[in-house]
CSV table of C-alpha atoms and ligand atoms in Angstrom, one decimal:
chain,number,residue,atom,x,y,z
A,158,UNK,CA,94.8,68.2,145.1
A,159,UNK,CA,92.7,66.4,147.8
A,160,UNK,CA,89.0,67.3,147.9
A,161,UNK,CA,87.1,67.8,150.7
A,162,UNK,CA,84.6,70.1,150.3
A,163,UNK,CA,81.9,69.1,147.8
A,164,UNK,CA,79.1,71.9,147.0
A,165,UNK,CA,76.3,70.1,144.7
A,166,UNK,CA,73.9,72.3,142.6
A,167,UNK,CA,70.6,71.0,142.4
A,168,UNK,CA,69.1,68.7,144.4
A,169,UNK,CA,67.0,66.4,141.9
A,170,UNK,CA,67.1,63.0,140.8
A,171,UNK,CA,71.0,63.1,139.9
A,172,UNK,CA,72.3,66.0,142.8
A,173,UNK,CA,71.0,63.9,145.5
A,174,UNK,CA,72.2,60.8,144.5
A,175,UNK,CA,75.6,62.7,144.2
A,176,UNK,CA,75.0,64.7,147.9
A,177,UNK,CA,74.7,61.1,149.3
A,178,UNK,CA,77.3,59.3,148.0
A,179,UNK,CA,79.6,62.1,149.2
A,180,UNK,CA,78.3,62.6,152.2
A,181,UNK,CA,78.8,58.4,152.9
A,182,UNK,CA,82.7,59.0,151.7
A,183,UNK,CA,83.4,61.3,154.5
A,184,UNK,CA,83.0,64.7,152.2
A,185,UNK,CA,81.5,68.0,153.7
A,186,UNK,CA,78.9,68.9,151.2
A,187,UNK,CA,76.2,70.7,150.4
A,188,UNK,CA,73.0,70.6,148.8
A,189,UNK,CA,71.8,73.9,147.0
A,190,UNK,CA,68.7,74.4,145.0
A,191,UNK,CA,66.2,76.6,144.2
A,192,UNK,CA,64.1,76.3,147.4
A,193,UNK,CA,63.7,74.5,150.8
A,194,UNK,CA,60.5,72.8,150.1
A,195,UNK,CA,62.9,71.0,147.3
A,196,UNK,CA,66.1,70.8,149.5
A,197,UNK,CA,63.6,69.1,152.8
A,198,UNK,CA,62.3,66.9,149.9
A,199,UNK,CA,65.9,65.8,148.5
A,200,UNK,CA,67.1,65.5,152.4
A,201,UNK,CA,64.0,62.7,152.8
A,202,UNK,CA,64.9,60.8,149.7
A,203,UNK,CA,68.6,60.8,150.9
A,204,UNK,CA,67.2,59.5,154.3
A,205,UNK,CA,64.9,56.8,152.4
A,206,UNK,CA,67.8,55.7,150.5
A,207,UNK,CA,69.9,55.2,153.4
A,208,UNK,CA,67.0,53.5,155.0
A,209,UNK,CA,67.5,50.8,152.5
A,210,UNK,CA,71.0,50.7,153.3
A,211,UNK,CA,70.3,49.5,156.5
A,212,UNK,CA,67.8,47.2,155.9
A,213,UNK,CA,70.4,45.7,153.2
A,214,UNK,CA,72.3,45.4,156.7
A,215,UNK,CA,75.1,47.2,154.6
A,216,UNK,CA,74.6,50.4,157.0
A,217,UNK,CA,73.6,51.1,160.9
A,218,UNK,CA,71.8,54.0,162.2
A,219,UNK,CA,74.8,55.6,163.9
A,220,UNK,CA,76.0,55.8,160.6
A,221,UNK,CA,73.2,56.9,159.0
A,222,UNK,CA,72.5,59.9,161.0
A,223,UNK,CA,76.7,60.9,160.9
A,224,UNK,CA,76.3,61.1,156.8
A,225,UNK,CA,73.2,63.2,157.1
A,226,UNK,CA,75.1,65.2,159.9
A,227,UNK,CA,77.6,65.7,156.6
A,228,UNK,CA,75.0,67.6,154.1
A,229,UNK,CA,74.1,71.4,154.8
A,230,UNK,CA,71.3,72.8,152.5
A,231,UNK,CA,71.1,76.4,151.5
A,232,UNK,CA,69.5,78.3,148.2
A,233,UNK,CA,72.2,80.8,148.0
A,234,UNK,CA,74.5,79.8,145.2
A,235,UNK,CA,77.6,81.8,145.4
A,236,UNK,CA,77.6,81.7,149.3
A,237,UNK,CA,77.2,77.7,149.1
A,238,UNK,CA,80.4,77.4,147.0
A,239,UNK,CA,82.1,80.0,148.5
A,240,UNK,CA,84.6,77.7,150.1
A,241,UNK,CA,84.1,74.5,148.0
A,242,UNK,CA,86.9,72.2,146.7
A,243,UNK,CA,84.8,70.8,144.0
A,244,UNK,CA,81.0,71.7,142.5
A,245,UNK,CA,79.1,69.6,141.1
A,246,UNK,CA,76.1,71.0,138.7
A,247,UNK,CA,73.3,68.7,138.2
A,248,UNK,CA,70.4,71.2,137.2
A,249,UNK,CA,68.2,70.4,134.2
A,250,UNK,CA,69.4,69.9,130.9
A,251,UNK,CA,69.2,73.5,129.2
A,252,UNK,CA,72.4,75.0,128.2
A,253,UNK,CA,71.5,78.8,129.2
A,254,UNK,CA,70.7,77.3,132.8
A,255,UNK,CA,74.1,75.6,132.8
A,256,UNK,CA,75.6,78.5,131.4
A,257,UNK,CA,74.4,81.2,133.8
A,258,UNK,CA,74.7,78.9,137.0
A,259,UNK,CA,78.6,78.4,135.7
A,260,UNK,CA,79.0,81.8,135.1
A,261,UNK,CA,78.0,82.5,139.2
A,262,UNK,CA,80.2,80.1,139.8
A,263,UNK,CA,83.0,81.2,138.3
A,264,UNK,CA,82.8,84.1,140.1
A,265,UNK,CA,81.7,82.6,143.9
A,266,UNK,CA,84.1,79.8,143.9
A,267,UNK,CA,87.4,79.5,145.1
A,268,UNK,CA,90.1,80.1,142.3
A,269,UNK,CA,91.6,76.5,142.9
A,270,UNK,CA,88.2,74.9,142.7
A,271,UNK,CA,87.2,72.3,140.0
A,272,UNK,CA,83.9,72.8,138.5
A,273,UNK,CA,82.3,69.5,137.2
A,274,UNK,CA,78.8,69.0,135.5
A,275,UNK,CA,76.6,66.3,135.8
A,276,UNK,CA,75.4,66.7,131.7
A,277,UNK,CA,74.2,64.0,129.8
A,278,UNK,CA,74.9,65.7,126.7
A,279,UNK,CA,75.8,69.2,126.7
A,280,UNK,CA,79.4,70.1,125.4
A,281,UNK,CA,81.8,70.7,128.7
A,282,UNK,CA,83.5,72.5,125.9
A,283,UNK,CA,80.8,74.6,125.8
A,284,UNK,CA,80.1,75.1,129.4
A,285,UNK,CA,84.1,75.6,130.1
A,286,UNK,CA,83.5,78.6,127.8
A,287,UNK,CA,81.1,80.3,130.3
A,288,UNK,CA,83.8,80.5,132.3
A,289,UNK,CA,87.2,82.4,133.2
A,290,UNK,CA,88.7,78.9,134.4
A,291,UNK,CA,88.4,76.3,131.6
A,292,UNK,CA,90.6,74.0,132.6
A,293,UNK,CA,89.4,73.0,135.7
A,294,UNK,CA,85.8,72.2,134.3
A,295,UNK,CA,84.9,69.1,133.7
A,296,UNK,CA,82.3,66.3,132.9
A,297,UNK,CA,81.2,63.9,135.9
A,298,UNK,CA,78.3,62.0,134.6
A,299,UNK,CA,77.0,59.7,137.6
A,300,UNK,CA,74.6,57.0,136.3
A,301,UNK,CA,71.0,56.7,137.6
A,302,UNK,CA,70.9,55.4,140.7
A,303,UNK,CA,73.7,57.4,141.7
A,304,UNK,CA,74.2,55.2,144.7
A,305,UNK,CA,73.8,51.8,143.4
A,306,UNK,CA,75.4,51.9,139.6
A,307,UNK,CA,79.4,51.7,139.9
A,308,UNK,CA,80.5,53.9,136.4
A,309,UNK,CA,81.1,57.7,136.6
A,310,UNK,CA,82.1,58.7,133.0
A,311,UNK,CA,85.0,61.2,133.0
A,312,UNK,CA,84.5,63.6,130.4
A,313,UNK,CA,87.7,66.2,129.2
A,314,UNK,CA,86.9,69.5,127.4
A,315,UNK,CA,89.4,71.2,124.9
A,316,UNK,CA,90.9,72.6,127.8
A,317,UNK,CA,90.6,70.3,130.9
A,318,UNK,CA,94.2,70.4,132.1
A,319,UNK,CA,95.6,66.9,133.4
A,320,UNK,CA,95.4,67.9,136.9
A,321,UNK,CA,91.5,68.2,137.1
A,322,UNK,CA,91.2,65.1,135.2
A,323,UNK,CA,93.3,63.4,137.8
A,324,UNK,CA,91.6,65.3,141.1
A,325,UNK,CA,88.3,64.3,140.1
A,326,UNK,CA,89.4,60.6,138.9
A,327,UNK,CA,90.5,60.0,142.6
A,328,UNK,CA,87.5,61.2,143.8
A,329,UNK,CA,85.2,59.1,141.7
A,330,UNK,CA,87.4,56.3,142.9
A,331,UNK,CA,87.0,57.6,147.0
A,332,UNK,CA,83.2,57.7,146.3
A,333,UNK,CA,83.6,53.9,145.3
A,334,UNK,CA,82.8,54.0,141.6
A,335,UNK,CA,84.7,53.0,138.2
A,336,UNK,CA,85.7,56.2,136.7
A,337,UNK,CA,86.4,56.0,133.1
A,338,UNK,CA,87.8,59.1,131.0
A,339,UNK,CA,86.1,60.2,127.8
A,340,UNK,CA,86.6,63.1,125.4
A,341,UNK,CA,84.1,65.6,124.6
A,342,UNK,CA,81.9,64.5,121.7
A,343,UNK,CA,78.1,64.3,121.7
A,344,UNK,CA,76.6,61.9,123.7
A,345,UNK,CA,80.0,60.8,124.9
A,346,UNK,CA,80.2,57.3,124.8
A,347,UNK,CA,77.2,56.2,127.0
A,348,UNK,CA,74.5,58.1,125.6
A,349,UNK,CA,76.2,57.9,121.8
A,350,UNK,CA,75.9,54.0,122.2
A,351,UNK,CA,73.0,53.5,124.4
A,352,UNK,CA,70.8,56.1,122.7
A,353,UNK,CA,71.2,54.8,118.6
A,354,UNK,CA,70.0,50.9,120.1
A,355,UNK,CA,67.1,52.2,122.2
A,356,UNK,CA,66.0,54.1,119.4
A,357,UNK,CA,66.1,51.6,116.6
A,358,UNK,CA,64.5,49.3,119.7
A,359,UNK,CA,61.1,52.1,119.2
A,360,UNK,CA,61.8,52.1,115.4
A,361,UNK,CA,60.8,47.8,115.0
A,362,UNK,CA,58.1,48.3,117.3
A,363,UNK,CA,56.5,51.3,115.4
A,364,UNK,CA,57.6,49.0,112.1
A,365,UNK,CA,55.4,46.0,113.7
A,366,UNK,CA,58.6,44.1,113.8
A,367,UNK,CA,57.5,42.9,117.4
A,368,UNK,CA,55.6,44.3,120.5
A,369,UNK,CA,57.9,45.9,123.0
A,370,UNK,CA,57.5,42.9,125.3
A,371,UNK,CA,59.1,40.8,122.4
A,372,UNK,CA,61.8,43.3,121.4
A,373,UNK,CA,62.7,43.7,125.3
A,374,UNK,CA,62.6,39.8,125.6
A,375,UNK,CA,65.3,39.3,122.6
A,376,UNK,CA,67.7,41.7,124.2
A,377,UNK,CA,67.5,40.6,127.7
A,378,UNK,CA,67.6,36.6,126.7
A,379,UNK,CA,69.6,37.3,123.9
A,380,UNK,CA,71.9,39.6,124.7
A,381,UNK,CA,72.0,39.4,128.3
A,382,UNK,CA,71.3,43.1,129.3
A,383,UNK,CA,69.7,43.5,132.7
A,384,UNK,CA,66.6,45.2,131.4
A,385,UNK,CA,65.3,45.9,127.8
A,386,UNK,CA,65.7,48.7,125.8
A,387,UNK,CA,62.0,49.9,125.8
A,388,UNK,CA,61.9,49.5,129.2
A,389,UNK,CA,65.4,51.3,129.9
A,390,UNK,CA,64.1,54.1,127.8
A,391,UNK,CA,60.7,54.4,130.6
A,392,UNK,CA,63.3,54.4,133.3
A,393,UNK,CA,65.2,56.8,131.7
A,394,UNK,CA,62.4,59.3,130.5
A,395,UNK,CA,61.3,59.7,126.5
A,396,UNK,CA,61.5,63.1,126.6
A,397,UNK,CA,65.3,62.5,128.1
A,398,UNK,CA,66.0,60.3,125.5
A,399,UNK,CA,64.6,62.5,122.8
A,400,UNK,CA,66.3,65.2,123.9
A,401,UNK,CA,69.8,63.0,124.0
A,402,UNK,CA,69.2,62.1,120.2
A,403,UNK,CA,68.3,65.4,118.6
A,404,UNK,CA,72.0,66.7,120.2
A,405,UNK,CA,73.7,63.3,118.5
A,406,UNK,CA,71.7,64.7,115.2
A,407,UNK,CA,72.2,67.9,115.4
A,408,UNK,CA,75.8,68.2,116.3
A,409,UNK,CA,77.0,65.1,114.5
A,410,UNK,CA,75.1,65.9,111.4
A,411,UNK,CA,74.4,62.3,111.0
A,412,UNK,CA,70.6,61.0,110.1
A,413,UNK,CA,71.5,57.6,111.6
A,414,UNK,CA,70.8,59.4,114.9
A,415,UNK,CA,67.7,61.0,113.6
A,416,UNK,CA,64.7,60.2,116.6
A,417,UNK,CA,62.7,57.7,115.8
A,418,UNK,CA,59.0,59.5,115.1
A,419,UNK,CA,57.1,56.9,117.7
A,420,UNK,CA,59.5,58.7,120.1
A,421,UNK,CA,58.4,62.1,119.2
A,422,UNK,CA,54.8,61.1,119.2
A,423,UNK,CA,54.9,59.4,122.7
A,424,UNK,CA,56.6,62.7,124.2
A,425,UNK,CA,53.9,65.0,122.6
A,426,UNK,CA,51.1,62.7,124.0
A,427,UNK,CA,53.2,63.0,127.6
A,428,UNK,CA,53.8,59.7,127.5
A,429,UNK,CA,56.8,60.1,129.6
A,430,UNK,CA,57.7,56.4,131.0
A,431,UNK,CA,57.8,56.0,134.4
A,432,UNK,CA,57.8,59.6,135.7
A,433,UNK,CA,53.9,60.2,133.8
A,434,UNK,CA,53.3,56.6,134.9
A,435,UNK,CA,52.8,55.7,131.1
A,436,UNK,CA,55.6,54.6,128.3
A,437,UNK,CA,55.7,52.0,126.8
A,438,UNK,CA,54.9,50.0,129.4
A,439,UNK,CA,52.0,51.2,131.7
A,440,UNK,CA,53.0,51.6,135.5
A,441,UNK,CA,50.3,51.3,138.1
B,648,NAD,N1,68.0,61.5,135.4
B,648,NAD,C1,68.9,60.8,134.9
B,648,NAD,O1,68.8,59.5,134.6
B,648,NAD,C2,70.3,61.4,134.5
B,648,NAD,C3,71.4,60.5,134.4
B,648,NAD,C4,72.6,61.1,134.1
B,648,NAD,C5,72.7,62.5,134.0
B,648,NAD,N2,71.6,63.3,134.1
B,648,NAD,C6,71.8,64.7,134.0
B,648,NAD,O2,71.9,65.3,135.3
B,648,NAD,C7,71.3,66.6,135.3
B,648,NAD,C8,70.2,66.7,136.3
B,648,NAD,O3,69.2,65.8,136.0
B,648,NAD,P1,68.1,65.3,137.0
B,648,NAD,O4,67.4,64.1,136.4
B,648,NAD,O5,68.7,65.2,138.4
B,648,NAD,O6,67.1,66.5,137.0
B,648,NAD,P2,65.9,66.9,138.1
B,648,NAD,O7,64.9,67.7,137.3
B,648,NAD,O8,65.5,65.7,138.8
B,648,NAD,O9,66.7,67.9,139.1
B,648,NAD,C9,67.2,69.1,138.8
B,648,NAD,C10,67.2,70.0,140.1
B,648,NAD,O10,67.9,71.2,139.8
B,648,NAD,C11,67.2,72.2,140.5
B,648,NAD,N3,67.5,73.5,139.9
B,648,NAD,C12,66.9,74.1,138.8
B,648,NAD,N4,67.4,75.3,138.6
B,648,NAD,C13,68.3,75.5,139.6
B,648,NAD,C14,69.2,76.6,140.0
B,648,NAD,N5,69.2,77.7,139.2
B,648,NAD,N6,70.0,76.5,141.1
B,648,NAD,C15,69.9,75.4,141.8
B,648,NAD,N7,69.2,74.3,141.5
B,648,NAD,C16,68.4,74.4,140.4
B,648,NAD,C17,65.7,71.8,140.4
B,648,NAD,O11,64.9,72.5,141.3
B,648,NAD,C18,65.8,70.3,140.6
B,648,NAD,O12,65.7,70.0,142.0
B,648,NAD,C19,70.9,66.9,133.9
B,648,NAD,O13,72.0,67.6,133.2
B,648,NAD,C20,70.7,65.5,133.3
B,648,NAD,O14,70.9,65.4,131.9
B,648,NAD,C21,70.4,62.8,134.4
């Protein structure tokens, strides 16, 4: 099944990333969210992103102003997938919102259409259930920047049916990223791997075993990862992170994922990361 027609839900960090990538494939898509303050606001960044495209000289303007020309915006759900190939869902991570938005779309878009979520760590098991069309839902979890980082993590439900899975592989692979097919567990396999290190990374430094400069200094020296873990966790978002590990507890049962308590304290003081401009690293 070829797709064309790419509707994405939400418009926030993740959905414009996803909007733009498309958009520079060749894809028809649009942008939906909540309202157009938000939709003029995820239009600029796309623009801004682009920007740096160009100045990267891996872009002209021509070109620039043709994938724009691409993405329509609208705030009316079931009209904006009415005639999609594929939707992409990249709302907040609460499973009632994900639930409810699949549900409408179930019912708005077209019978043959492929239904993918953007989750970090919600079960597409789960989600697939909201629905009258399991089998063509699915997991697409784009990495942060969408544009720049090259994995999209495939992730199968109990009842993804082979020919979703391969639709939406050749996709990820016209978008010009590495898919790479998972099944549904918690976390999946980025989040249950990255998660368990960046939180026994806040565990030594609420131990005294070194300050975060240290700790981030062993793993990038050591270990050769681009940035450290306490600093990958700012990028990321504590609250994000916390959120990722009390699912790995909770559904696998297992205390080795139990959230480090610095991490709950730093969330309840709104220490955020970057996003409150204070982590564990403060940002000007
Ligand atoms: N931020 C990351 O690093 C990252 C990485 C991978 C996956 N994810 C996942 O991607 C998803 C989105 O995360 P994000 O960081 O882009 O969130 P975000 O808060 O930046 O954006 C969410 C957007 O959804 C919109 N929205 C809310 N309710 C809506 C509705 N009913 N209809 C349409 N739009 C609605 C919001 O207005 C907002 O613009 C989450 O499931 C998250 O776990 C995030």
């Amino acid at each position: 099944m070829s797709i064309d027609k790419i509707a994405v839900v939400g418009g926030g960090t993740m959905g414009n990333g996803i909007a733009h990538v498309a958009a520079q494939a060749g894809k028809d898509v649009r942008l939906l969210d909540v309202s157009a303050d938000l939709l003029q606001k995820a239009v600029a960044t796309i623009g801004k992103n682009l920007d740096r495209q160009i100045k990267k000289g891996r872009l002209d303007e021509p070109a620039k102003e043709a994938i724009l020309g691409r993405i329509a915006t609208g705030t009316d759900l079931a009209a904006g997938v009415a005639d999609a190939d594929l939707v992409v869902e990249a709302v907040p991570e609460k499973i009632e919102l994900k639930n409810t938005i699949f549900h409408t779309l179930d019912a708005a878009a077209p019978a043959g259409a492929i239904l993918a979520s953007n989750t970090s760590s919600i079960s597409i098991t789960e989600i697939a259930a909201a629905t009258g069309r399991p089998g063509q839902v699915i997991g697409m979890h784009f990495m942060n920047p969408v544009p720049v980082m090259q994995l999209v993590e495939i992730i199968r439900g109990l009842a993804t049916t082979d020919e979703a899975t391969a639709a939406v592989v050749a996709l990820a692979t016209e978008l010009g990223k590495t898919p790479v097919e998972v099944n549904d567990f918690p976390g999946f396999v980025s989040n249950r791997v990255l998660l368990p290190m960046i939180n026994e990374a806040v565990t030594a430094l609420m131990e005294g075993v070194a300050d975060a400069e240290a700790i981030d200094t062993v793993m990038k020296l050591g270990m050769n990862h681009p940035m450290g873990p306490l600093a990958l966790a700012d990028l990321i978002g504590l609250d994000t992170c916390l959120n990722i590990l009390e699912v790995l507890h909770r559904e696998l049962g297992d205390d080795r994922y139990r959230p480090s308590p610095l991490l709950r304290k730093y969330v309840a003081a709104g220490w955020l990361g970057r996003k409150s401009g204070r982590g564990f690293y403060a940002y000007g």
